Coordinates of C-alpha atoms in Angstrom, one line a residue:
L1 CA 0.0 0.0 0.0
E2 CA 2.9 2.4 0.8
R3 CA 4.4 1.7 -2.6
E4 CA 1.0 2.4 -4.3
F5 CA 0.7 5.6 -2.3
S6 CA 4.2 6.7 -3.4
R7 CA 3.2 6.3 -7.0
Q8 CA -0.2 8.0 -6.7
Y9 CA 0.4 10.6 -4.1
H10 CA 1.8 13.3 -6.4
L11 CA -1.1 12.8 -8.8
I12 CA -3.8 12.8 -6.2
T13 CA -2.6 15.9 -4.5
R14 CA -2.1 18.0 -7.6
D15 CA -3.6 21.4 -7.0
D16 CA -5.6 21.7 -10.2
R17 CA -7.1 18.2 -9.5
L18 CA -8.1 19.1 -5.9
N19 CA -9.7 22.3 -7.2
K20 CA -11.9 20.3 -9.6
I21 CA -12.9 17.9 -6.9
A22 CA -13.7 20.7 -4.4
E23 CA -15.9 22.4 -7.0
D24 CA -17.6 19.1 -7.7
I25 CA -18.2 18.4 -4.0
V26 CA -20.0 21.7 -3.6
S27 CA -22.1 21.2 -6.7
H28 CA -22.9 17.6 -5.9
F29 CA -23.8 18.4 -2.2
M30 CA -26.2 21.1 -3.1
G31 CA -27.8 19.0 -5.9
R32 CA -28.6 16.0 -3.8
G33 CA -32.2 14.9 -3.2
H34 CA -31.7 13.8 0.4
Q35 CA -30.0 16.6 2.4
G36 CA -28.1 14.5 4.9
K37 CA -24.6 14.9 6.2
A38 CA -21.4 14.4 4.2
M39 CA -17.9 13.1 4.9
V40 CA -14.9 14.0 2.7
I41 CA -12.0 11.5 3.0
S42 CA -8.6 12.7 1.8
I43 CA -5.3 10.9 1.4
D44 CA -3.6 12.6 4.4
R45 CA -4.0 15.3 7.0
F46 CA -2.5 18.0 4.9
T47 CA -4.8 17.3 2.0
A48 CA -7.8 17.2 4.3
V49 CA -7.1 20.8 5.4
R50 CA -6.3 21.8 1.9
M51 CA -9.6 20.4 0.6
Y52 CA -11.4 22.2 3.4
D53 CA -9.9 25.5 2.3
K54 CA -10.7 24.9 -1.3
V55 CA -14.4 23.9 -0.6
Q56 CA -14.8 27.2 1.3
I57 CA -13.8 29.1 -1.8
Y58 CA -16.2 27.2 -4.1
W59 CA -18.9 27.2 -1.5
Q60 CA -18.9 31.1 -1.4
R61 CA -18.7 31.2 -5.2
Y62 CA -21.9 29.0 -5.4
I63 CA -23.6 31.4 -2.9
D64 CA -22.6 34.4 -4.9
H65 CA -23.9 32.8 -8.1
L66 CA -27.3 32.1 -6.4
K67 CA -27.5 35.7 -5.2
E68 CA -26.7 37.1 -8.7
S69 CA -29.6 35.0 -10.2
L70 CA -32.2 36.4 -7.8
D71 CA -33.2 39.5 -9.9
S72 CA -34.1 37.3 -12.9
L73 CA -36.5 35.1 -10.8
S74 CA -40.2 35.5 -10.0
Y75 CA -41.2 36.3 -6.4
D76 CA -42.0 32.6 -5.5
E77 CA -38.7 31.5 -7.1
Q78 CA -36.8 34.2 -5.1
V79 CA -38.4 32.9 -1.9
E80 CA -37.1 29.3 -2.6
M81 CA -33.7 30.6 -3.7
Q82 CA -33.4 32.6 -0.5
K83 CA -34.1 29.4 1.5
K84 CA -31.3 27.7 -0.4
I85 CA -28.9 30.6 0.2
A86 CA -29.8 30.6 3.9
F87 CA -29.1 26.8 4.0
M88 CA -25.7 27.3 2.6
Q89 CA -24.8 30.3 4.8
E90 CA -25.7 28.4 8.0
T91 CA -24.0 25.2 7.0
D92 CA -21.0 24.4 9.2
M93 CA -17.9 22.5 8.1
A94 CA -14.9 21.2 10.1
V95 CA -11.7 19.3 9.9
V96 CA -11.2 16.2 12.2
I97 CA -7.7 14.8 12.2
S98 CA -5.4 13.3 14.7
S99 CA -2.8 15.5 16.4
N100 CA 1.0 15.2 16.0
Q101 CA 4.0 16.8 17.7
N102 CA 5.1 20.0 16.0
E103 CA 2.0 19.9 13.7
V104 CA 1.7 23.7 13.6
E105 CA 5.2 24.0 12.0
A106 CA 4.6 21.0 9.8
F107 CA 1.4 22.5 8.4
Q108 CA 3.0 25.9 8.0
N109 CA 5.7 24.4 5.9
K110 CA 2.9 23.3 3.6
G111 CA 1.4 26.7 3.6
L112 CA -1.5 25.6 5.8
D113 CA -2.8 26.7 9.2
I114 CA -4.0 23.9 11.5
T115 CA -4.5 26.1 14.6
P116 CA -8.2 27.1 14.1
H117 CA -9.1 23.5 13.3
R118 CA -7.3 22.1 16.3
L119 CA -9.0 24.7 18.5
R120 CA -12.4 23.5 17.3
M121 CA -11.5 19.8 17.8
V122 CA -10.4 20.6 21.4
Q123 CA -13.0 23.1 22.5
E124 CA -16.2 21.7 20.7
D125 CA -17.9 18.3 20.9
L126 CA -17.8 17.9 17.1
E127 CA -18.8 14.3 17.3
T128 CA -22.1 15.0 19.0
K129 CA -22.8 17.9 16.6
F130 CA -22.2 15.8 13.5
K131 CA -24.5 13.0 14.8
D132 CA -27.3 15.5 15.4
P133 CA -29.4 15.7 12.2
D134 CA -30.6 19.2 13.0
N135 CA -27.2 20.7 13.7
P136 CA -25.8 22.8 10.9
F137 CA -22.5 21.0 11.1
R138 CA -23.0 19.1 7.8
I139 CA -19.7 18.4 6.1
V140 CA -16.6 17.0 7.8
F141 CA -13.1 16.6 6.3
I142 CA -11.1 13.6 7.5
C143 CA -8.2 11.3 6.5
A144 CA -8.4 8.5 9.1
M145 CA -10.4 9.5 12.1
W146 CA -14.1 8.7 12.1
M147 CA -13.7 6.2 9.3
T148 CA -14.1 3.2 11.6
G149 CA -16.3 2.6 14.6
F150 CA -18.2 5.9 14.0
D151 CA -21.9 5.5 13.7
V152 CA -23.7 8.6 12.2
Q153 CA -27.2 7.8 11.0
P154 CA -27.8 11.1 9.1
L155 CA -24.6 10.6 7.1
S156 CA -25.8 10.0 3.5
T157 CA -22.8 10.9 1.3
I158 CA -19.1 10.0 1.4
Y159 CA -16.7 11.7 -1.0
L160 CA -13.7 9.3 -1.3
D161 CA -10.4 10.6 -2.5
K162 CA -8.0 8.3 -0.7
P163 CA -6.7 4.9 -1.9
M164 CA -7.9 2.2 0.5
R165 CA -7.8 -1.6 0.6
N166 CA -9.3 -4.5 2.6
H167 CA -10.7 -3.9 6.0
T168 CA -10.2 -0.1 5.9
L169 CA -12.1 0.1 2.7
M170 CA -14.9 -2.1 4.0
Q171 CA -15.2 0.1 7.2
A172 CA -15.2 3.3 5.2
I173 CA -18.0 2.5 2.8
A174 CA -20.1 1.2 5.8
R175 CA -20.3 4.7 7.3
A176 CA -23.2 5.8 5.0
N177 CA -25.3 2.7 5.1
R178 CA -27.4 3.4 8.2
V179 CA -31.2 3.6 7.9
F180 CA -32.4 7.1 8.8
R181 CA -35.8 8.8 8.2
D182 CA -36.5 8.8 4.4
K183 CA -32.9 8.1 3.4
N184 CA -33.2 5.5 0.7
N185 CA -29.5 4.6 0.6
G186 CA -26.1 5.9 1.3
L187 CA -24.0 7.3 -1.6
I188 CA -20.3 6.9 -2.2
V189 CA -18.7 9.3 -4.6
D190 CA -15.4 7.7 -5.7
Y191 CA -12.7 10.1 -7.1
V192 CA -9.8 7.6 -7.2
G193 CA -11.3 4.5 -8.7
I194 CA -11.1 2.7 -5.4
F195 CA -13.8 0.1 -6.1
R196 CA -11.5 -2.0 -8.1
N197 CA -10.2 -3.1 -4.7
L198 CA -13.6 -3.9 -3.4
Q199 CA -14.0 -7.4 -4.7
K200 CA -10.5 -8.2 -3.3
A201 CA -11.6 -7.0 0.1
L202 CA -14.9 -8.9 -0.1
A203 CA -13.0 -12.1 -1.0
I204 CA -11.0 -11.7 2.2
Y205 CA -13.7 -10.4 4.7
G206 CA -16.9 -11.4 3.0
P207 CA -17.5 -15.2 3.0
A208 CA -15.2 -15.6 6.1
S209 CA -17.3 -13.1 8.1
G210 CA -20.4 -15.3 8.3
G211 CA -23.9 -13.8 8.3
G212 CA -24.8 -15.4 5.0
V213 CA -22.3 -13.4 2.9
K214 CA -21.6 -15.3 -0.3
E215 CA -18.8 -15.0 -2.8
G216 CA -19.7 -12.3 -5.3
D217 CA -22.0 -10.4 -2.9
S218 CA -21.3 -6.6 -2.7
P219 CA -22.5 -4.0 -0.3
V220 CA -22.1 -1.4 -3.0
D221 CA -24.1 -1.0 -6.2
S222 CA -23.6 1.3 -9.2
K223 CA -26.0 4.2 -9.3
E224 CA -27.4 2.5 -12.5
I225 CA -29.1 0.1 -10.1
L226 CA -31.0 3.1 -8.5
V227 CA -32.0 4.3 -11.9
K228 CA -33.4 0.8 -12.8
A229 CA -35.2 0.7 -9.5
L230 CA -36.7 4.2 -10.2
K231 CA -37.9 3.0 -13.6
E232 CA -39.6 0.0 -12.0
A233 CA -41.2 2.2 -9.3
I234 CA -42.5 4.6 -12.0
R235 CA -43.8 1.6 -14.0
E236 CA -45.7 0.3 -10.9
A237 CA -47.2 3.6 -10.1
K238 CA -48.2 4.2 -13.7
Q239 CA -49.7 0.8 -13.9
F240 CA -51.8 1.4 -10.8
C241 CA -53.0 4.7 -12.2
I242 CA -53.9 3.3 -15.6
K243 CA -55.8 0.5 -13.9
Q244 CA -57.9 3.2 -12.2
G245 CA -58.5 5.0 -15.5
V246 CA -55.9 7.8 -15.0
D247 CA -54.4 9.0 -18.3
V248 CA -50.8 9.5 -17.0
E249 CA -49.1 10.2 -20.3
G250 CA -51.9 12.4 -21.5
I251 CA -51.5 14.7 -18.5
I252 CA -47.7 14.7 -18.6
Q253 CA -47.6 15.5 -22.3
S254 CA -50.0 18.4 -22.1
E255 CA -48.5 21.8 -22.5
G256 CA -50.2 23.1 -19.4
F257 CA -48.7 20.5 -17.1
Q258 CA -45.2 21.6 -18.1
R259 CA -46.0 25.2 -16.9
I260 CA -48.0 24.2 -13.8
K261 CA -47.0 26.0 -10.5
L262 CA -49.9 26.2 -8.1
L263 CA -52.5 23.5 -8.4
D264 CA -55.3 25.7 -7.3
E265 CA -54.5 28.7 -9.5
A266 CA -56.6 27.6 -12.4
A267 CA -59.5 29.6 -11.0
K268 CA -57.3 32.7 -11.2
G269 CA -56.4 32.1 -14.8
L270 CA -52.8 31.4 -13.9
V271 CA -52.8 27.7 -14.8
D272 CA -54.4 25.8 -17.7
A273 CA -57.8 24.8 -16.3
R274 CA -57.8 21.6 -18.3
V275 CA -54.7 20.4 -16.6
K276 CA -56.2 21.1 -13.1
E277 CA -59.4 19.4 -14.2
A278 CA -57.4 16.3 -15.4
I279 CA -55.5 16.2 -12.0
D280 CA -58.8 16.5 -10.0
D281 CA -60.4 13.8 -12.1
S282 CA -57.4 11.5 -11.5
V283 CA -57.6 12.0 -7.8
E284 CA -61.3 11.2 -7.9
K285 CA -60.5 7.9 -9.6
I286 CA -57.8 6.9 -7.1
I287 CA -59.6 7.6 -3.8
I288 CA -62.0 4.7 -4.0
N289 CA -61.3 3.8 -0.4
D290 CA -58.6 4.0 2.1
E291 CA -56.8 0.9 0.8
Y292 CA -56.5 2.3 -2.7
K293 CA -55.2 5.6 -1.2
K294 CA -52.6 3.8 0.9
Q295 CA -51.5 1.8 -2.1
Y296 CA -51.1 4.9 -4.3
L297 CA -49.3 6.9 -1.6
A298 CA -46.9 4.0 -1.1
L299 CA -46.2 3.8 -4.8
A300 CA -45.8 7.5 -5.2
G301 CA -43.6 7.7 -2.1
K302 CA -41.3 5.1 -3.5
V303 CA -40.9 7.0 -6.7
V304 CA -40.1 10.2 -4.9
R305 CA -37.5 8.6 -2.6
L306 CA -35.7 6.9 -5.5
Y307 CA -35.8 10.0 -7.5
K308 CA -34.1 11.9 -4.7
A309 CA -31.5 9.1 -4.4
V310 CA -30.6 9.5 -8.1
L311 CA -30.1 13.2 -7.8
P312 CA -28.0 15.1 -8.9
D313 CA -27.3 12.7 -11.7
P314 CA -28.4 14.2 -15.1
S315 CA -30.4 11.0 -15.7
A316 CA -33.0 12.2 -13.2
Q317 CA -34.2 14.8 -15.8
E318 CA -35.8 11.9 -17.8
F319 CA -38.0 10.9 -14.9
A320 CA -38.9 14.3 -13.5
P321 CA -42.3 14.6 -15.3
H322 CA -43.6 11.3 -14.0
K323 CA -42.2 12.0 -10.5
N324 CA -43.8 15.4 -10.5
L325 CA -47.3 14.1 -11.5
F326 CA -47.2 11.3 -8.9
S327 CA -46.1 13.9 -6.3
V328 CA -48.9 16.3 -7.2
L329 CA -51.6 13.6 -7.1
A330 CA -50.2 12.3 -3.8
D331 CA -50.3 15.7 -2.2
K332 CA -53.8 16.4 -3.4
I333 CA -54.8 13.1 -1.7
R334 CA -53.0 14.0 1.5
L335 CA -54.9 17.2 1.7
F336 CA -57.9 15.2 2.9
T337 CA -56.2 12.1 4.2
P338 CA -56.8 12.0 8.0
E339 CA -53.7 9.8 8.9
T340 CA -50.3 10.7 7.5
S341 CA -47.2 8.8 8.1
I342 CA -43.9 10.4 9.3
E343 CA -42.4 9.5 6.0
E344 CA -45.0 11.4 4.1
V345 CA -44.6 14.4 6.3
M346 CA -40.8 14.4 5.6
E347 CA -41.4 14.3 1.9
Q348 CA -43.6 17.4 2.1
V349 CA -41.1 19.2 4.3
E350 CA -38.3 18.6 1.9
G351 CA -40.3 19.8 -1.1
L352 CA -41.7 18.2 -4.2
L353 CA -39.3 19.4 -6.9
D354 CA -35.5 19.5 -6.6
E355 CA -33.9 22.9 -7.6
S356 CA -31.4 21.1 -9.9
I357 CA -34.2 19.9 -12.1
A358 CA -36.9 22.6 -12.1
A359 CA -36.9 26.2 -11.0
E360 CA -40.5 26.2 -9.7
G361 CA -42.0 24.1 -6.9
Y362 CA -45.5 23.3 -5.9
V363 CA -47.3 25.0 -3.1
I364 CA -49.3 22.7 -0.9
R365 CA -52.3 24.2 0.8
E366 CA -53.5 23.1 4.2
P367 CA -57.1 21.6 4.1
S368 CA -58.5 24.5 6.0
E369 CA -57.0 27.0 3.6
K370 CA -57.9 25.0 0.6
Y371 CA -61.5 24.0 1.2
G372 CA -62.8 26.3 3.9
L373 CA -64.7 23.5 5.7
V374 CA -63.3 23.7 9.2
D375 CA -66.1 25.7 10.9
L376 CA -68.9 23.2 11.1
S377 CA -71.5 25.8 12.0
K378 CA -70.9 27.6 8.6
I379 CA -71.5 24.6 6.4
D380 CA -74.4 25.2 4.0
F381 CA -75.8 21.6 3.8
E382 CA -78.1 22.3 0.9
A383 CA -75.3 23.8 -1.2
L384 CA -73.0 21.0 -0.2
K385 CA -75.5 18.4 -1.2
K386 CA -76.1 20.1 -4.6
H387 CA -72.3 20.3 -5.2
F388 CA -72.0 16.6 -4.3
V389 CA -74.6 15.6 -6.9
Q390 CA -73.0 17.7 -9.6
G391 CA -69.4 17.3 -8.8
R392 CA -66.7 14.7 -8.0
K393 CA -68.4 12.6 -5.3
R394 CA -65.5 10.8 -3.8
T395 CA -63.3 13.9 -3.6
L396 CA -66.1 15.9 -1.9
A397 CA -66.8 13.1 0.5
E398 CA -63.1 12.9 1.4
Q399 CA -63.0 16.7 2.0
L400 CA -66.0 16.5 4.3
R401 CA -64.5 13.4 6.0
S402 CA -61.2 15.3 6.6
T403 CA -63.0 18.3 8.0
I404 CA -65.0 16.1 10.3
N405 CA -61.9 14.3 11.4
S406 CA -59.9 17.5 12.2
N407 CA -62.8 18.9 14.3
L408 CA -63.5 15.6 16.0
Q409 CA -59.9 15.1 17.0
K410 CA -59.9 18.5 18.7
M411 CA -63.2 17.8 20.4
V412 CA -62.1 14.5 21.8
R413 CA -58.8 16.0 23.0
L414 CA -60.8 18.5 25.0
N415 CA -63.3 16.0 26.3
K416 CA -62.5 12.3 26.4
T417 CA -66.2 11.3 26.9
R418 CA -66.6 12.1 23.2
L419 CA -64.7 9.0 22.2
K420 CA -68.0 7.3 21.4
L421 CA -68.4 9.8 18.6
M422 CA -65.0 8.9 17.3
E423 CA -66.0 5.2 17.3
K424 CA -69.2 6.0 15.5
F425 CA -67.2 8.0 12.9
Q426 CA -64.7 5.2 12.4
K427 CA -67.5 2.6 11.9
M428 CA -68.9 4.7 9.0
I429 CA -65.5 4.8 7.4
D430 CA -65.0 1.0 7.9
E431 CA -68.4 0.4 6.2
Y432 CA -67.4 2.5 3.3
N433 CA -64.0 0.9 2.9
S434 CA -65.5 -2.6 3.0
G435 CA -68.0 -1.7 0.2
S436 CA -71.1 -2.2 2.3
A437 CA -71.9 1.5 1.9
N438 CA -71.5 3.3 -1.5
V439 CA -70.2 6.9 -1.8
E440 CA -73.7 8.4 -1.8
L441 CA -74.8 6.6 1.4
F442 CA -71.4 7.5 3.0
F443 CA -71.9 11.2 2.1
D444 CA -75.4 11.2 3.6
K445 CA -74.1 9.6 6.8
L446 CA -71.3 12.2 7.0
L447 CA -73.8 15.0 6.6
A448 CA -76.0 13.6 9.4
F449 CA -72.9 13.2 11.6
V450 CA -71.9 16.8 11.0
K451 CA -75.2 17.9 12.4
E452 CA -74.6 15.7 15.4
L453 CA -71.2 17.3 16.0
K454 CA -72.7 20.8 15.7
E455 CA -75.1 19.9 18.5
E456 CA -72.3 18.6 20.6
E457 CA -70.2 21.8 20.0
K458 CA -73.2 23.9 21.3
R459 CA -73.9 21.7 24.3
G460 CA -71.6 23.7 26.5
L461 CA -73.6 26.8 25.9
S462 CA -76.9 25.0 26.6
E463 CA -75.4 23.7 29.9
D464 CA -74.0 27.1 30.7
L465 CA -70.5 25.6 31.0
T466 CA -67.2 26.5 29.5
E467 CA -65.4 23.8 27.5
E468 CA -63.1 22.8 30.4
E469 CA -66.0 22.8 32.9
L470 CA -68.1 20.7 30.5
A471 CA -65.2 18.1 30.3
V472 CA -65.2 17.7 34.1
F473 CA -69.0 17.7 34.3
D474 CA -69.2 14.9 31.6
L475 CA -66.5 12.8 33.5
L476 CA -68.6 13.1 36.6
T477 CA -72.0 12.2 35.0
K478 CA -71.1 9.7 32.3
D479 CA -69.6 6.2 32.1
P480 CA -71.8 5.1 33.7
E481 CA -74.5 7.5 32.7
Q482 CA -76.0 9.0 35.8
D483 CA -79.8 9.5 36.0
L484 CA -79.7 12.8 37.8
T485 CA -82.5 15.2 38.7
E486 CA -82.2 18.8 37.5
K487 CA -81.3 19.8 41.0
E488 CA -78.5 17.2 41.2
K489 CA -77.2 18.3 37.7
K490 CA -76.9 21.8 39.0
Q491 CA -75.0 20.5 42.0
V492 CA -72.5 18.6 39.8
K493 CA -72.0 21.7 37.6
K494 CA -71.3 23.8 40.7
T495 CA -68.8 21.2 41.9
A496 CA -67.0 21.2 38.5
R497 CA -66.7 24.9 38.6
E498 CA -65.4 24.9 42.2
L499 CA -62.9 22.2 41.5
L500 CA -61.3 24.0 38.6
S501 CA -61.3 27.3 40.5
N502 CA -59.6 25.7 43.6
L503 CA -57.0 23.9 41.5
K504 CA -56.1 27.0 39.5
K505 CA -55.7 29.1 42.7
G506 CA -52.4 27.5 43.7
K507 CA -52.3 23.8 43.0
L508 CA -51.6 23.7 39.2
V509 CA -48.2 25.4 39.6
L510 CA -45.3 25.2 37.2
D511 CA -44.1 21.6 36.7
W512 CA -46.6 20.4 39.3
R513 CA -46.7 17.0 37.5
K514 CA -43.0 16.4 38.2
R515 CA -43.2 16.7 42.0
Q516 CA -44.8 14.1 44.1
Q517 CA -45.9 16.6 46.8
S518 CA -47.7 18.8 44.2
R519 CA -49.4 15.8 42.6
A520 CA -50.6 14.7 46.0
Q521 CA -52.0 18.1 46.7
V522 CA -53.9 18.1 43.4
L523 CA -55.4 14.6 44.1
T524 CA -56.3 15.6 47.7
T525 CA -58.1 18.8 46.4
I526 CA -60.1 16.6 43.9
Q527 CA -61.1 14.2 46.6
D528 CA -62.1 16.9 49.0
V529 CA -64.2 18.9 46.5
L530 CA -65.9 15.8 45.1
D531 CA -66.6 14.4 48.5
Q532 CA -68.3 17.7 49.5
G533 CA -70.0 18.4 46.2
L534 CA -71.3 15.2 44.6
P535 CA -74.9 14.2 45.2
R536 CA -75.4 11.5 47.9
R537 CA -76.6 9.0 45.3
Y538 CA -72.9 8.6 44.3
S539 CA -71.7 5.4 46.1
T540 CA -68.3 5.2 47.7
E541 CA -67.0 3.0 44.9
L542 CA -68.3 5.4 42.2
Y543 CA -66.9 8.4 44.1
R544 CA -63.4 6.8 44.1
K545 CA -63.7 6.0 40.4
K546 CA -64.6 9.6 39.6
C547 CA -61.7 10.9 41.7
D548 CA -59.3 8.8 39.6
V549 CA -60.7 9.7 36.2
V550 CA -60.8 13.4 37.0
Y551 CA -57.3 13.4 38.4
Q552 CA -56.1 11.6 35.2
H553 CA -57.9 14.3 33.1
I554 CA -56.3 17.1 35.1
Y555 CA -52.9 15.5 34.8
E556 CA -53.1 15.1 31.0
S557 CA -54.7 18.5 30.3
Y558 CA -53.1 21.0 32.7
Y559 CA -49.4 21.7 32.5
G560 CA -49.2 24.3 35.2
S561 CA -48.7 28.1 35.5
G562 CA -51.8 28.7 33.3
R563 CA -50.9 26.4 30.5
S564 CA -53.4 23.8 29.4
I565 CA -55.1 22.3 26.4
Y566 CA -57.8 24.8 26.9
A567 CA -55.6 27.9 26.8
N568 CA -56.6 28.9 23.2
V569 CA -60.2 27.6 23.3
S570 CA -62.7 30.4 23.1

């Protein structure tokens, strides 16, 4: 290996070559689909510092280029570009190398300054920062340290510019293979043709290591494999759409789709209305039931993840139109899908279009902003029914279902006795998904359920109770339902008010849930107030049960010092 190094060293460390690699690292890092951390591995300590210095130069040039292009962009494009500039400006980089005697002089003889790097290595916990996915320390420059026994899940890209063999090579390429969030794979960028040694290393450490490793197996694949996987994912998603009657190629090839920016701007005359109509029709054909929605979202998610994994390879350009369409349809569906996985959320956060492929991205509206169906009291049932008969029935049913779900989730959070309403709602959905109720019957049941929810929302007013007083009142009078006289109901209402008043006067202090004494005081207050205030028809056993459920409710709902789930409830 030393003899090989002696032959290659002067070639690998040529200044013009390092400049090209530094420029490529900056361009590649900013063009990736998955924005994880990166590790640059250089041939020695001096080259690691030199590469750091060169990347700083090209990093700033990249930022300057982005700033120069701002004036030629639209307002929305400028917003996205400013985010990219801010990302680059906040990105931190550091050198991590072992220390040697007289290193300051040794680096000075090479025209380099190790002092600021050594200070950071000594004064900062760089290892913890690099392992933190949210820390802006995103690129590390090394030559030997951190290559073995260093587990960093967010690490997604390794830039290899150091000849390696056998065990060291195996360890190095394993740094980027950890599963993390929506990372589809780790990526190794090889600048020295190192993988000609990979099969030799596998011959030594592969079959002999156990674990089912066979001769010829490789932990590394060419990026062509990702491209093939992306093609297959697009084929599967397209096949699913065609089976549902969606004209995938027709939408993609339309001129309007190539210009589309905001999905809901057709009404403003900013987007070809025919394209939006085709997209809305496609969504209507996909959302037959929850199972179909999940299948489609899984297929579209796979396309998006693989597409990001291929970036910034130019071959991604070929697949951008299909990926864009599947992303658009998926996000339209998510607008009224009650349950969304973490993976899907991450895809939305990271954006639908990569800047290296298209200048404009899609803007995803929240359901409340998009459809205006959050306030149940403002729903015009007759107009909604007429719209349903004349429009896309599944889409409108999904929108109404989403509105109900968001309201119901909030209502149940404020009052656990409303869980029966949630169970009733879920039963309607299950009947629809099983096919025992068609979309017309499902829609009618949803309308009837909305009216029931509206009555429940008004119940506090009719009982002359605030939302938090109503929650305590319901806990005291339901499960089991108490057959109380009007006089007894008034007595329970008074008790609920007094209990909350007493607790708020000095018991629900800051961090009361963390201290045993504070918790005991809250429980004692509940026991005393209920003992004095509940009607005599409450048995001792029922009284104890009510003390327990009310304490649990207080514990879950009140955080102390005026903070609670009711803080923003009017």
